[in-house]
Short mmCIF file of C-alpha atoms in Angstrom, two decimals:
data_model
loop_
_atom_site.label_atom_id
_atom_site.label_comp_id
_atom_site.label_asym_id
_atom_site.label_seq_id
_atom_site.Cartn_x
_atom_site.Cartn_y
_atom_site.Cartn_z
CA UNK A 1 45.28 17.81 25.94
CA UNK A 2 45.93 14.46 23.67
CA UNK A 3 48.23 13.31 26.60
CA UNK A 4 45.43 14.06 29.41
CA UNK A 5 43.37 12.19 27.29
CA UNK A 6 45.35 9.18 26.45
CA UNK A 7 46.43 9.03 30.26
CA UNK A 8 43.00 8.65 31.06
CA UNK A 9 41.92 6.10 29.02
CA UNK A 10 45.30 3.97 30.12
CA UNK A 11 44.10 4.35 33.82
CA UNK A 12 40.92 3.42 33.06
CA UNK A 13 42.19 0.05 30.83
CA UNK A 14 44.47 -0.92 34.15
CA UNK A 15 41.75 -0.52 36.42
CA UNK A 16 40.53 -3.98 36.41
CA UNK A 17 41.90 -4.11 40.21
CA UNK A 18 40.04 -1.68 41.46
CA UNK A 19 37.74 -1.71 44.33
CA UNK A 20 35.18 0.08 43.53
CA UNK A 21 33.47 0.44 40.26
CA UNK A 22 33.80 4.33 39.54
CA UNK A 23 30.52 3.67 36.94
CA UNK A 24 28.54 1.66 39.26
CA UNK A 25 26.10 4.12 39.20
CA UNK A 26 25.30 4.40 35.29
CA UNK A 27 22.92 2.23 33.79
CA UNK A 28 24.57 -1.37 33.52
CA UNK A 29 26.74 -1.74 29.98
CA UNK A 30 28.68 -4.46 28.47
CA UNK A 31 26.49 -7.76 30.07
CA UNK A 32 26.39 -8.86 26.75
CA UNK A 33 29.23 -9.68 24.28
CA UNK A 34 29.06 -8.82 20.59
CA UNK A 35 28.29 -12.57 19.79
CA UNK A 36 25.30 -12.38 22.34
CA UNK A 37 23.99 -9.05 20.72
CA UNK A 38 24.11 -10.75 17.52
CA UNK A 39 22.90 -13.76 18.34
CA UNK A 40 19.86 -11.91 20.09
CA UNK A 41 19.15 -10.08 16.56
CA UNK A 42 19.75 -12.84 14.61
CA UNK A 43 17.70 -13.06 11.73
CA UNK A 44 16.29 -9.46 12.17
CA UNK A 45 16.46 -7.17 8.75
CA UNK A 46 18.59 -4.27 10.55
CA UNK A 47 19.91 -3.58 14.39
CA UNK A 48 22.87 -1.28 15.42
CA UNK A 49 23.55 2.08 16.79
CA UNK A 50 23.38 5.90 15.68
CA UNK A 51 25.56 8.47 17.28
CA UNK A 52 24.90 12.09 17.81
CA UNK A 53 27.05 15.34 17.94
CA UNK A 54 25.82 18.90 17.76
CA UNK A 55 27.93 22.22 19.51
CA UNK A 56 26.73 25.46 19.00
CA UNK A 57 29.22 28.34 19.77
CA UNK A 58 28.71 31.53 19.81
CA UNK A 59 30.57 34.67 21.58
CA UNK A 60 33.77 35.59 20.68
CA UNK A 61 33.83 32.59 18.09
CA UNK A 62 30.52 31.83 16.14
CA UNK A 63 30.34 27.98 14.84
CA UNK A 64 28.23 25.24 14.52
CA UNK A 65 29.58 21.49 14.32
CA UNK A 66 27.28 18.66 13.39
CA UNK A 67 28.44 14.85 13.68
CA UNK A 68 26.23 12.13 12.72
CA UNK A 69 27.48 8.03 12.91
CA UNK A 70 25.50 4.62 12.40
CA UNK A 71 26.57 1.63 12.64
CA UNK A 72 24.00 -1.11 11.28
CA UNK A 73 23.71 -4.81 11.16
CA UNK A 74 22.15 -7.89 9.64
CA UNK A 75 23.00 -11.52 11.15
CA UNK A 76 21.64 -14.51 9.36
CA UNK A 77 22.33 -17.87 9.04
CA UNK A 78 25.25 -17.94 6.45
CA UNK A 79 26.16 -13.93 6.26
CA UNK A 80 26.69 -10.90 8.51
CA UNK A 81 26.53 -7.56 7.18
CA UNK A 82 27.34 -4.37 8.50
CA UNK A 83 26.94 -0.83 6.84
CA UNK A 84 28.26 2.43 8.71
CA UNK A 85 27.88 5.95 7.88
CA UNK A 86 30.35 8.73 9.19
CA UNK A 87 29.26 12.36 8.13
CA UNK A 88 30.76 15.75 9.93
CA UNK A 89 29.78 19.15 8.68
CA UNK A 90 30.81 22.68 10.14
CA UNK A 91 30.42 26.30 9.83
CA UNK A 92 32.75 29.08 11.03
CA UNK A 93 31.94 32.83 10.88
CA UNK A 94 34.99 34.88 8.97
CA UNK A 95 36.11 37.64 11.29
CA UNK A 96 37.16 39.81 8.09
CA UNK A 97 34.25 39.79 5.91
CA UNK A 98 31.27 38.80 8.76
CA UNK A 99 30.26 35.77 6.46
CA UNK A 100 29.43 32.15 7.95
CA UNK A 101 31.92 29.84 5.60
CA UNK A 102 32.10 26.02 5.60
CA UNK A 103 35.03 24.76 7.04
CA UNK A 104 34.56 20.62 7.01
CA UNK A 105 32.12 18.60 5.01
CA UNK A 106 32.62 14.83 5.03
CA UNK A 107 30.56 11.96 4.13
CA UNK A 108 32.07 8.14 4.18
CA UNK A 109 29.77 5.05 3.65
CA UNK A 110 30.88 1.57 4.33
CA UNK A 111 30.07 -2.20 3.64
CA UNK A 112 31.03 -5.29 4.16
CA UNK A 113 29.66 -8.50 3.89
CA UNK A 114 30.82 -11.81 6.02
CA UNK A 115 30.29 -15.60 4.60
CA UNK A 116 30.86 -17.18 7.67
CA UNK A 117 32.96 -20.56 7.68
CA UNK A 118 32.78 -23.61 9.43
CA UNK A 119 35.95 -22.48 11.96
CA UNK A 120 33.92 -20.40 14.89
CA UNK A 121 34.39 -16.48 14.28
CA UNK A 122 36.23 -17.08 11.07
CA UNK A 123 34.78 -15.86 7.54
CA UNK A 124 35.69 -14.89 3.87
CA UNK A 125 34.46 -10.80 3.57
CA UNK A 126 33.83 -8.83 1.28
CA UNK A 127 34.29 -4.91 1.93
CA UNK A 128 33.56 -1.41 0.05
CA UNK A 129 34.02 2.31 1.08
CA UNK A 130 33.06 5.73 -0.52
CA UNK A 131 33.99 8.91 0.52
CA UNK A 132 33.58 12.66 -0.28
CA UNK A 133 35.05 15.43 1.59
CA UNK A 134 35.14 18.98 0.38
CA UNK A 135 38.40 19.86 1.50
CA UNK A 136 40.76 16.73 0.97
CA UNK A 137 41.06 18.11 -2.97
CA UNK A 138 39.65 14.98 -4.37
CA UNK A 139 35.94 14.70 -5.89
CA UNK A 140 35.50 10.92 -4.28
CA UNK A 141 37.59 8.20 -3.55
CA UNK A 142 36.77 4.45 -2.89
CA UNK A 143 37.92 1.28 -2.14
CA UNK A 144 36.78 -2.29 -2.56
CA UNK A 145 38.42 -5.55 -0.94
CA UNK A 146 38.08 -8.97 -0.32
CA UNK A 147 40.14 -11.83 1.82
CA UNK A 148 39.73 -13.35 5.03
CA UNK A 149 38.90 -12.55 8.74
CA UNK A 150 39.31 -13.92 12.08
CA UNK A 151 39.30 -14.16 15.87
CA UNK A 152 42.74 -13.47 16.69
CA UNK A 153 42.35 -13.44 20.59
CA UNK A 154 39.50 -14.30 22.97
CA UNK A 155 39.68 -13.52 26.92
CA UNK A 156 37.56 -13.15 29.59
CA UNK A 157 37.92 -8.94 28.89
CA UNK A 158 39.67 -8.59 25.64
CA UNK A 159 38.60 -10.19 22.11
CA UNK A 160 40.31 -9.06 19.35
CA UNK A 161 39.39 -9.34 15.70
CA UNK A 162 41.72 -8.77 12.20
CA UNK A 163 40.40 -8.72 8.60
CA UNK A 164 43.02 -9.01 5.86
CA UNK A 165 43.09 -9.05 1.64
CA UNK A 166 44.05 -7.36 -1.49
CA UNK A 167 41.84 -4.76 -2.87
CA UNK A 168 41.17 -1.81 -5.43
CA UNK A 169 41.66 1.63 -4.73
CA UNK A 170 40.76 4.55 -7.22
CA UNK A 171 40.24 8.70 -6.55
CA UNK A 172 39.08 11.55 -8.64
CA UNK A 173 40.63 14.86 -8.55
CA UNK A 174 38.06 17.95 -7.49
CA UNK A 175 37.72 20.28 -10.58
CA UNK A 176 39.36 23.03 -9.05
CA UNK A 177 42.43 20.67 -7.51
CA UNK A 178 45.80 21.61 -8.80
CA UNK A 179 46.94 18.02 -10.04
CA UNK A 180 47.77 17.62 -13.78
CA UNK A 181 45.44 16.00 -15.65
CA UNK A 182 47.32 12.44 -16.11
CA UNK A 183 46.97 12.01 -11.99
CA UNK A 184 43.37 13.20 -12.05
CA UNK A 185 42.41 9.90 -11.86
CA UNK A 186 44.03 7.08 -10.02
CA UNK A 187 43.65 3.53 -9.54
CA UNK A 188 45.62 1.17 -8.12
CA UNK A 189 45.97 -2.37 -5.98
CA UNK A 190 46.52 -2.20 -2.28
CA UNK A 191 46.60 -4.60 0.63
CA UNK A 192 44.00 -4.29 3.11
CA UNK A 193 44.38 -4.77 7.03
CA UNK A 194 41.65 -4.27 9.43
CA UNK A 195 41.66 -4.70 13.33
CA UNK A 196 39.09 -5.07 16.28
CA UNK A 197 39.85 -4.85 19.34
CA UNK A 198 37.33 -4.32 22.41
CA UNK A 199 37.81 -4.40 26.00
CA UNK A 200 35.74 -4.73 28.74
CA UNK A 201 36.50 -2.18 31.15
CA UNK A 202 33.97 -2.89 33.81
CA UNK A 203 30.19 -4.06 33.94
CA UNK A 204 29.19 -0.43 32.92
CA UNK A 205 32.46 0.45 30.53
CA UNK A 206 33.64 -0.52 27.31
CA UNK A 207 36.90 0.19 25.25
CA UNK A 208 37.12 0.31 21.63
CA UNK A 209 40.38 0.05 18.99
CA UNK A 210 39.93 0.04 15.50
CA UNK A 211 42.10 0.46 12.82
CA UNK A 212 42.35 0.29 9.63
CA UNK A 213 45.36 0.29 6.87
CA UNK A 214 45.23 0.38 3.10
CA UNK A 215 49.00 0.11 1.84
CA UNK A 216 49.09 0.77 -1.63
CA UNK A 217 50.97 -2.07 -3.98
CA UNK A 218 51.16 0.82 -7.14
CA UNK A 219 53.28 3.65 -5.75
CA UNK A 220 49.79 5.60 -4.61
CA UNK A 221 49.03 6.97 -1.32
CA UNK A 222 48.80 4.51 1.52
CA UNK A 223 45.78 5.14 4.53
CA UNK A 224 45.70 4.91 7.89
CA UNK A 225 42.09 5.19 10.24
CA UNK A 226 42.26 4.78 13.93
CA UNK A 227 39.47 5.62 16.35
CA UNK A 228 40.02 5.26 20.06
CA UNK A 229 36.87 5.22 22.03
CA UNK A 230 35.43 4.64 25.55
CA UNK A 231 31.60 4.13 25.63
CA UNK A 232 29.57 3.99 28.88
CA UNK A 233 26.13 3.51 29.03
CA UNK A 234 23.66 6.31 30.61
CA UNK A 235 19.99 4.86 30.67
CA UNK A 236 18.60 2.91 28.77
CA UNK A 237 19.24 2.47 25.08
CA UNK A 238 21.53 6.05 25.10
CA UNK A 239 25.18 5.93 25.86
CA UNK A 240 27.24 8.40 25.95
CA UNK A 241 30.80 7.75 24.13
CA UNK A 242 34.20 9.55 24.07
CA UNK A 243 36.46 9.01 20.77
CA UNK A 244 39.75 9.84 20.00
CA UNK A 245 40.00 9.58 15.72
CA UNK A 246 43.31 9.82 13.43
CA UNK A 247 43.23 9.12 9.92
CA UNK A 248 46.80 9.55 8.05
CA UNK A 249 47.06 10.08 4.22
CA UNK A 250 50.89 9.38 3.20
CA UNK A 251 50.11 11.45 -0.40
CA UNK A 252 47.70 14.07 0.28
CA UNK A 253 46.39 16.07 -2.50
CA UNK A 254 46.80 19.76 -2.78
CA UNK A 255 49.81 20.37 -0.25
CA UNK A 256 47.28 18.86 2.21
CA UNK A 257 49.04 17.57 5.35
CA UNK A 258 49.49 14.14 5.60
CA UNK A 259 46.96 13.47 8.95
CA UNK A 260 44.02 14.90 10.73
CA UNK A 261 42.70 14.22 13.92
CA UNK A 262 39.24 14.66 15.47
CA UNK A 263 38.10 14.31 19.36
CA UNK A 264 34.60 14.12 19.79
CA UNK A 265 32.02 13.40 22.77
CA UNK A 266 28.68 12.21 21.48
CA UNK A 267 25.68 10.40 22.50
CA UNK A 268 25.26 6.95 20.96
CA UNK A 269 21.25 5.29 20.68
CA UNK A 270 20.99 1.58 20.41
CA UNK A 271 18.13 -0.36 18.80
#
């Protein structure tokens, strides 16, 4: 399925030289660039996006999945911020004992703040996560970093963006996690790398990269966070976007494995 997937998207990326647009009938996506939208809201308190996911199963499996994703912005004259929030939250129904049980529970919140420089598209940042999730074994973990970012590559179709600087990293053991009680606690130094890449498919359809690496610098684990997506505009302010996400932990807590991976379809509401 990941291969249908990923051989999908790469048709899609080559198909600049194609004839006919095979979105020309959604709503029209992708006019403007990032700068534009920005420059449109500029000044405005808070613009961005929210994105939606709900599935309902029931039959021979019982579930219920709930996804929720924002992505908000301020632009003014000497700082950009942006702020995202990335929950997921599922039940399953336990075959043995008839009982709905929660089987994912996640909540990460992000900042980061951009003092834009006098070299277009260049800036000094500053950036902080949190994160809880039920079932990685830890109570939280966070991260704070600061350094430099930059446009790395501007085309016609392709832009990409890369954020990179030394940070903080620290975790908390859950109460019922089997660690000893000197690693219940860890903080170390880590270098962070960020990238951005977008592509403009066609006038309807737009790609998305990003990733994200903290590499520890004091022998703790090292992450990884990519998400994949291809967003197409419906009508109006709702798009609907497909997203491929991988996020790799190289010391998991709890005889955890070391990645996860989530594919999602949701609807996506601009203002």
């Amino acid at each position: 399925m990941l291969r249908k997937y990923l051989f999908i998207i790469f048709i899609l990326i080559s198909g600049s030289c194609w004839a006919v647009d095979p979105f020309e009938d959604f709503h029209e996506y992708g006019q403007l660039s990032d700068e534009e939208i920005h420059d449109l809201h500029k000044g405005e308190m808070l613009y961005g996006d929210t994105e939606f996911g709900f599935i309902l199963s029931r039959g021979n499996i019982n579930s219920t999945s709930f996804k929720l994703k924002g992505n908000l912005y301020q632009d003014f004259e000497k700082w950009r911020n942006q702020f995202k929030i990335d929950t997921l939250y599922k039940r399953d129904e336990n075959d043995d004992t008839g009982d709905s049980d929660v089987t994912a529970n996640r909540v990460f919140v992000s900042a980061q703040g951009n003092y834009k420089v006098g070299v277009k598209n260049s800036s000094f940042f500053i950036y902080g996560d949190y994160e809880e999730d039920q079932f990685s074994g830890l109570k939280f973990k966070s991260t704070i970093a600061t350094g430099y970012g930059a446009r790395v590559y501007q085309g016609t179709k392709n832009k990409v963006d890369i954020d990179i600087g030394p940070g903080l990293y620290r975790s908390v053991a859950d109460e019922d996690s089997t660690v000893s009680d000197s690693e219940e606690n860890k903080t170390g130094y880590l270098l962070r790398v960020a990238m951005q890449w977008e592509r403009l498919v066609s006038k309807r359809t737009r790609f998305n990269q990003d990733v994200s690496i903290e590499q520890s610098l004091s022998g703790l684990n090292s992450r990884l966070k990519s998400e994949t997506a291809l967003i197409s505009q419906v009508i109006g302010a709702v798009s609907l976007k497909f997203a491929y996400m991988y996020r790799y932990n190289s010391k998991p807590e709890d005889d955890k494995l070391k990645f996860d991976s989530e594919l999602s379809a949701t609807l996506v509401y601009s203002f």
